[in-house]
Amino acid sequence: MFHGCTRGAKSQRRRSRDQPAPLAHKEVSMAFASLLLVVLASFIHASWNLLAKRAASVGPVFVFAYNLIACVAYAPWVLYLLIQGDGIAWSWIGVVLLLLSGLIHLAYSLCLQRGYQVADLSVVYPVARGTGPMLSTIGAFFILGEMPSGQGLAGLLLVVVGIGLIATQGDLSAFRRPGGQTGVRWGAATGGLIASYTVVDAYAVKILGIAPVVLDWFSNLLRFFLLAPLVIANPRRAMAAMRGYWWIAVGVGLLSPLSYILVLEALTSGAPLSLVAPMREMSMMVGALLGMVILREKVGPWRIAGCGVLIAGVIFLSGA
C-alpha cells in the first residue's frame, strides 16, 4: 500500500514536471507569431514608401490625399475606442502632445516626399531609417548624459559607414559631384524627424496611455487640416495633380498606419523590444530591393552591402 502511494506520488511529480512544456511551447509560438508580425510590418512599411516614391511628383497634395484616406478608413476604429472611453488622455499635456505629434509627422511626410522627388528610394529610405536610431543615440549621449558604450560607438560607426556606402556605392568621389549629397541630406533630415516623433509618440503611448491608433488618427487629422488650404486655394489644379494617383493614395493611406499598428501589436503580444527594434530595420533592405527591382534604380552590390552594414549598426545601437 505504501509502495503504491509512492509510485502514485512519483507519477504525479512526473506529470507536474511535464505540465510546463505545453505552456513553454505556447509562449514560443506566440513570440514567433509576434516576430512574424514585425517582418510583415517591415514589408508593408517598405511597400508604402515605394508607392509614395511613385507619386513623388505630386508633392504636398499627395500627402493631403493619403491623410484623407487614412482619416476616413480608421475613423470607425477610433470612434469605437472613444465611445468606450478608452485610448485617450484628455488633459492639457495630452492635447499638446497630439498637436506636437501631428506637426512633426507633417514635417516628416513633406520632407520624405520631397526627398523622393529629388533622389532614389534606395538612398533616401535606408538613410532615413538608419539616421533616426543614430540621432536618438547621439541625443542620449549628449543631452541625457548617458555614457557611450563600446557597442554604441561601434553601432554609430557602422551606421555612418553604411550611409556612405549607400550614397556613394563605394566611390567616395560621388560626394563631390553635383547632387551627390542630395539623397543623404533629405534622408538624414527625414531621420531626424523620425527620431523626434518617436520620442513624442513613445511618451504619449507609454506614459499617458493614448492608444496608438488614436494618436496616429489625430495626427493624420491635423495634417489634413493644415494641408487643406493648398487644395482649397486651387481645387482644380489639385485634382489634376492627383489624376492617376488616387489608388496609390489609397494604398499609402491604408498601409502607413497599418505597419505601425502591427509593430505595436507585436510588442503587446510579448515580443521583446530588443528584438522588435532591429527586426523592423530589415525594411531598409526591402526598400533597396524594391527600388532596384520595381523602380529600376541602380542599386548594385555596394548599396546592398551598405544596407547590410546599416542594419548591423542599428542592431548594435538597439542593443546598447
Coordinates of C-alpha atoms in Angstrom, one line a residue:
M1 CA 0.0 0.0 0.0
F2 CA 2.8 2.4 1.0
H3 CA 4.7 1.3 -2.2
G4 CA 1.6 2.1 -4.3
C5 CA 1.3 5.5 -2.7
T6 CA 4.9 6.2 -3.5
R7 CA 4.5 5.1 -7.1
G8 CA 1.4 7.4 -7.4
A9 CA 3.4 10.3 -5.9
K10 CA 6.2 9.7 -8.4
S11 CA 3.8 9.6 -11.3
Q12 CA 2.1 12.8 -10.1
R13 CA 5.5 14.6 -9.8
R14 CA 6.3 13.4 -13.3
R15 CA 3.1 14.9 -14.6
S16 CA 3.8 18.1 -12.8
R17 CA 7.2 18.3 -14.4
D18 CA 5.7 17.7 -17.8
Q19 CA 3.0 20.3 -17.5
P20 CA 5.1 23.5 -18.1
A21 CA 6.2 22.1 -21.5
P22 CA 2.9 22.9 -23.4
L23 CA 3.0 26.4 -21.8
A24 CA 6.6 26.9 -22.9
H25 CA 5.7 25.7 -26.4
K26 CA 2.7 28.2 -26.4
E27 CA 5.0 31.1 -25.4
V28 CA 7.5 30.2 -28.1
S29 CA 4.7 30.1 -30.6
M30 CA 3.3 33.5 -29.5
A31 CA 6.8 35.0 -29.7
F32 CA 7.3 33.6 -33.1
A33 CA 3.9 34.9 -34.3
S34 CA 4.8 38.3 -32.9
L35 CA 8.1 38.5 -34.7
L36 CA 6.3 37.4 -37.9
L37 CA 4.1 40.5 -37.4
V38 CA 7.2 42.6 -37.3
V39 CA 8.5 41.1 -40.5
L40 CA 5.1 41.7 -42.2
A41 CA 5.2 45.3 -40.9
S42 CA 8.6 45.8 -42.4
F43 CA 7.4 44.7 -45.8
I44 CA 4.3 46.9 -45.5
H45 CA 6.4 49.9 -44.5
A46 CA 8.8 49.5 -47.4
S47 CA 5.8 48.9 -49.7
W48 CA 4.0 52.1 -48.8
N49 CA 7.3 54.1 -49.3
L50 CA 7.6 52.5 -52.7
L51 CA 4.1 53.8 -53.5
A52 CA 5.0 57.2 -52.1
K53 CA 8.0 57.3 -54.4
R54 CA 5.8 56.6 -57.4
A55 CA 3.8 59.7 -56.5
A56 CA 6.7 61.9 -55.6
S57 CA 6.0 64.4 -58.4
V58 CA 2.6 65.3 -56.9
G59 CA 4.2 66.7 -53.7
P60 CA 2.1 68.0 -50.7
V61 CA -1.2 67.4 -52.5
F62 CA -0.5 63.7 -52.4
V63 CA 0.3 63.9 -48.7
F64 CA -3.1 65.6 -48.2
A65 CA -4.8 62.9 -50.2
Y66 CA -3.4 59.9 -48.3
N67 CA -4.0 61.6 -45.0
L68 CA -7.7 62.0 -46.0
I69 CA -7.8 58.3 -46.9
A70 CA -6.3 57.3 -43.5
C71 CA -8.7 59.5 -41.6
V72 CA -11.7 58.0 -43.3
A73 CA -10.5 54.4 -43.2
Y74 CA -9.5 54.3 -39.5
A75 CA -12.3 56.6 -38.2
P76 CA -14.6 53.6 -37.2
W77 CA -11.9 52.0 -35.0
V78 CA -11.0 55.3 -33.3
L79 CA -14.7 56.2 -32.8
Y80 CA -15.3 52.8 -31.2
L81 CA -12.4 53.4 -28.7
L82 CA -13.6 56.9 -27.9
I83 CA -17.2 55.7 -27.3
Q84 CA -15.7 53.1 -24.9
G85 CA -13.8 55.9 -23.2
D86 CA -10.6 54.1 -24.0
G87 CA -7.3 55.1 -25.6
I88 CA -7.2 58.9 -25.0
A89 CA -6.0 61.2 -22.2
W90 CA -8.0 64.4 -22.3
S91 CA -5.5 66.5 -20.4
W92 CA -3.6 69.6 -21.5
I93 CA -0.4 67.7 -21.9
G94 CA -2.2 65.0 -23.9
V95 CA -3.6 67.7 -26.3
V96 CA -0.2 69.3 -26.6
L97 CA 1.4 66.0 -27.5
L98 CA -1.3 65.2 -30.1
L99 CA -0.6 68.6 -31.7
L100 CA 3.1 68.3 -31.5
S101 CA 3.0 64.8 -32.9
G102 CA 0.8 66.0 -35.8
L103 CA 3.2 68.8 -36.6
I104 CA 6.3 66.6 -36.6
H105 CA 4.6 64.0 -38.7
L106 CA 3.5 66.6 -41.2
A107 CA 7.1 67.8 -41.5
Y108 CA 8.2 64.2 -41.8
S109 CA 5.7 63.5 -44.6
L110 CA 6.6 66.6 -46.6
C111 CA 10.4 66.0 -46.1
L112 CA 10.1 62.4 -47.2
Q113 CA 8.0 63.3 -50.2
R114 CA 10.5 66.0 -51.3
G115 CA 13.4 63.5 -50.8
Y116 CA 11.7 61.1 -53.2
Q117 CA 11.3 63.9 -55.7
V118 CA 15.0 64.6 -55.9
A119 CA 16.7 61.3 -55.1
D120 CA 16.4 57.5 -55.3
L121 CA 14.2 55.5 -53.0
S122 CA 17.2 53.2 -52.4
V123 CA 19.1 56.1 -51.0
V124 CA 16.5 58.2 -49.1
Y125 CA 14.7 55.4 -47.5
P126 CA 17.5 53.4 -45.8
V127 CA 19.3 56.6 -44.8
A128 CA 16.1 57.9 -43.2
R129 CA 15.5 54.6 -41.4
G130 CA 19.1 54.4 -40.2
T131 CA 19.6 58.0 -39.2
G132 CA 16.7 58.0 -36.8
P133 CA 18.2 55.5 -34.3
M134 CA 21.6 57.1 -34.8
L135 CA 20.4 60.5 -33.8
S136 CA 18.4 59.1 -30.9
T137 CA 21.6 57.5 -29.6
I138 CA 23.6 60.7 -30.1
G139 CA 20.9 62.6 -28.2
A140 CA 21.1 60.2 -25.3
F141 CA 24.9 60.7 -25.2
F142 CA 25.0 64.5 -25.3
I143 CA 21.6 65.6 -23.9
L144 CA 20.8 62.9 -21.3
G145 CA 24.4 62.4 -20.3
E146 CA 24.4 58.7 -21.0
M147 CA 27.9 57.3 -21.3
P148 CA 28.6 55.8 -24.7
S149 CA 29.4 52.1 -24.6
G150 CA 31.8 50.3 -26.9
Q151 CA 28.8 48.7 -28.6
G152 CA 27.1 52.0 -29.0
L153 CA 30.1 53.7 -30.6
A154 CA 30.5 50.7 -32.9
G155 CA 26.9 51.0 -33.9
L156 CA 27.3 54.7 -34.7
L157 CA 30.4 53.9 -36.8
L158 CA 28.6 51.2 -38.7
V159 CA 25.6 53.5 -39.4
V160 CA 27.9 56.2 -40.8
V161 CA 29.8 53.6 -43.0
G162 CA 26.5 52.1 -44.2
I163 CA 25.2 55.5 -45.2
G164 CA 28.4 56.3 -47.0
L165 CA 28.3 53.0 -49.0
I166 CA 24.6 53.6 -49.9
A167 CA 25.2 57.2 -51.1
T168 CA 28.5 56.6 -53.0
Q169 CA 28.3 52.9 -54.0
G170 CA 31.9 52.6 -53.0
D171 CA 33.1 55.7 -54.8
L172 CA 33.8 58.5 -52.3
S173 CA 34.2 61.0 -55.1
A174 CA 30.4 60.8 -55.6
F175 CA 30.0 63.2 -52.7
R176 CA 31.8 65.9 -54.7
R177 CA 29.6 65.5 -57.7
P178 CA 26.6 67.8 -58.3
G179 CA 23.7 66.3 -56.4
G180 CA 25.9 63.6 -54.8
Q181 CA 24.8 64.5 -51.3
T182 CA 21.1 65.3 -52.1
G183 CA 19.7 61.9 -51.1
V184 CA 21.7 61.7 -47.9
R185 CA 20.7 65.2 -46.9
W186 CA 17.0 64.6 -47.3
G187 CA 17.3 61.1 -45.8
A188 CA 19.1 62.5 -42.8
A189 CA 16.6 65.3 -42.3
T190 CA 13.8 62.7 -42.5
G191 CA 15.6 60.5 -40.0
G192 CA 15.9 63.5 -37.6
L193 CA 12.1 63.9 -37.8
I194 CA 11.7 60.2 -37.2
A195 CA 13.8 60.4 -34.0
S196 CA 11.7 63.4 -32.9
Y197 CA 8.3 61.9 -33.4
T198 CA 9.5 58.6 -31.9
V199 CA 10.2 60.4 -28.6
V200 CA 6.9 62.3 -28.6
D201 CA 4.8 59.3 -29.6
A202 CA 6.5 57.0 -27.1
Y203 CA 5.7 59.4 -24.3
A204 CA 2.1 59.7 -25.4
V205 CA 1.6 56.0 -25.7
K206 CA 3.6 54.7 -22.8
I207 CA 3.2 57.4 -20.2
L208 CA -0.2 58.9 -21.0
G209 CA -1.8 55.7 -22.3
I210 CA -3.0 57.1 -25.6
A211 CA -3.9 54.2 -27.9
P212 CA -1.6 54.2 -30.9
V213 CA -4.4 54.2 -33.5
V214 CA -5.9 57.2 -31.8
L215 CA -2.6 59.0 -31.7
D216 CA -2.0 58.3 -35.4
W217 CA -5.5 59.2 -36.4
F218 CA -5.5 62.6 -34.7
S219 CA -2.0 63.2 -36.2
N220 CA -3.4 62.5 -39.6
L221 CA -6.5 64.7 -38.9
L222 CA -4.2 67.6 -38.0
R223 CA -2.1 67.2 -41.2
F224 CA -5.4 67.1 -43.2
F225 CA -6.5 70.5 -41.9
L226 CA -3.0 72.1 -42.2
L227 CA -2.7 70.9 -45.8
A228 CA -6.3 71.7 -46.7
P229 CA -5.6 75.3 -47.7
L230 CA -3.3 74.0 -50.5
V231 CA -6.3 72.2 -52.1
I232 CA -8.9 74.9 -51.3
A233 CA -6.7 77.6 -52.9
N234 CA -6.9 75.8 -56.3
P235 CA -9.0 72.7 -56.2
R236 CA -8.9 72.2 -59.9
R237 CA -5.2 72.1 -60.0
A238 CA -5.1 69.8 -57.0
M239 CA -7.5 67.3 -58.7
A240 CA -5.5 67.5 -61.9
A241 CA -2.3 66.7 -60.0
M242 CA -3.9 63.7 -58.4
R243 CA -5.2 62.3 -61.7
G244 CA -4.0 58.7 -61.9
Y245 CA -2.6 58.7 -58.3
W246 CA -5.7 58.2 -56.2
W247 CA -5.3 54.4 -56.0
I248 CA -1.7 55.0 -54.8
A249 CA -3.0 57.4 -52.2
V250 CA -5.5 54.7 -51.0
G251 CA -2.6 52.3 -50.7
V252 CA -0.4 54.6 -48.7
G253 CA -3.4 55.8 -46.5
L254 CA -4.2 52.2 -45.6
L255 CA -0.7 50.7 -45.3
S256 CA 1.1 53.5 -43.5
P257 CA -0.9 53.3 -40.2
L258 CA -1.2 49.5 -40.5
S259 CA 2.6 49.0 -40.4
Y260 CA 2.8 51.0 -37.2
I261 CA -0.1 49.1 -35.6
L262 CA 1.3 45.7 -36.4
V263 CA 4.6 46.6 -34.7
L264 CA 2.8 47.7 -31.6
E265 CA 0.6 44.6 -31.6
A266 CA 3.8 42.5 -31.7
L267 CA 5.1 44.4 -28.6
T268 CA 1.8 44.0 -26.7
S269 CA 1.8 40.3 -27.6
G270 CA 5.0 39.7 -25.7
A271 CA 7.8 40.2 -28.3
P272 CA 10.8 41.9 -26.6
L273 CA 11.7 45.4 -27.8
S274 CA 15.3 44.3 -28.1
L275 CA 14.3 42.0 -31.0
V276 CA 11.5 44.1 -32.5
A277 CA 13.5 47.3 -32.9
P278 CA 16.3 45.8 -35.0
M279 CA 14.0 43.5 -37.0
R280 CA 12.0 46.5 -38.1
E281 CA 15.0 47.8 -39.8
M282 CA 15.1 44.9 -42.3
S283 CA 12.7 47.2 -44.2
M284 CA 15.8 49.1 -45.3
M285 CA 16.9 46.1 -47.3
V286 CA 13.4 45.5 -48.6
G287 CA 13.2 49.2 -49.7
A288 CA 16.5 49.0 -51.6
L289 CA 15.5 45.8 -53.3
L290 CA 12.1 47.2 -54.3
G291 CA 13.9 50.3 -55.7
M292 CA 16.1 48.0 -57.8
V293 CA 13.5 45.5 -59.0
I294 CA 10.4 47.7 -59.5
L295 CA 11.8 51.2 -60.0
R296 CA 14.9 50.1 -61.9
E297 CA 17.1 52.1 -59.7
K298 CA 20.9 51.5 -60.0
V299 CA 21.4 49.7 -56.6
G300 CA 24.4 47.4 -57.1
P301 CA 26.3 45.4 -54.6
W302 CA 27.8 48.4 -52.8
R303 CA 24.4 49.8 -51.9
I304 CA 23.1 46.4 -50.8
A305 CA 26.2 46.0 -48.7
G306 CA 25.6 49.4 -47.3
C307 CA 22.1 48.4 -46.2
G308 CA 23.5 45.4 -44.5
V309 CA 26.1 47.4 -42.6
L310 CA 23.4 50.0 -41.7
I311 CA 21.2 47.3 -40.3
A312 CA 24.1 45.9 -38.3
G313 CA 24.7 49.4 -36.9
V314 CA 21.1 49.8 -35.9
I315 CA 21.1 46.4 -34.2
F316 CA 24.3 47.4 -32.2
L317 CA 22.6 50.7 -31.2
S318 CA 19.4 49.0 -30.1
G319 CA 21.5 46.5 -28.0
A320 CA 23.5 49.4 -26.5

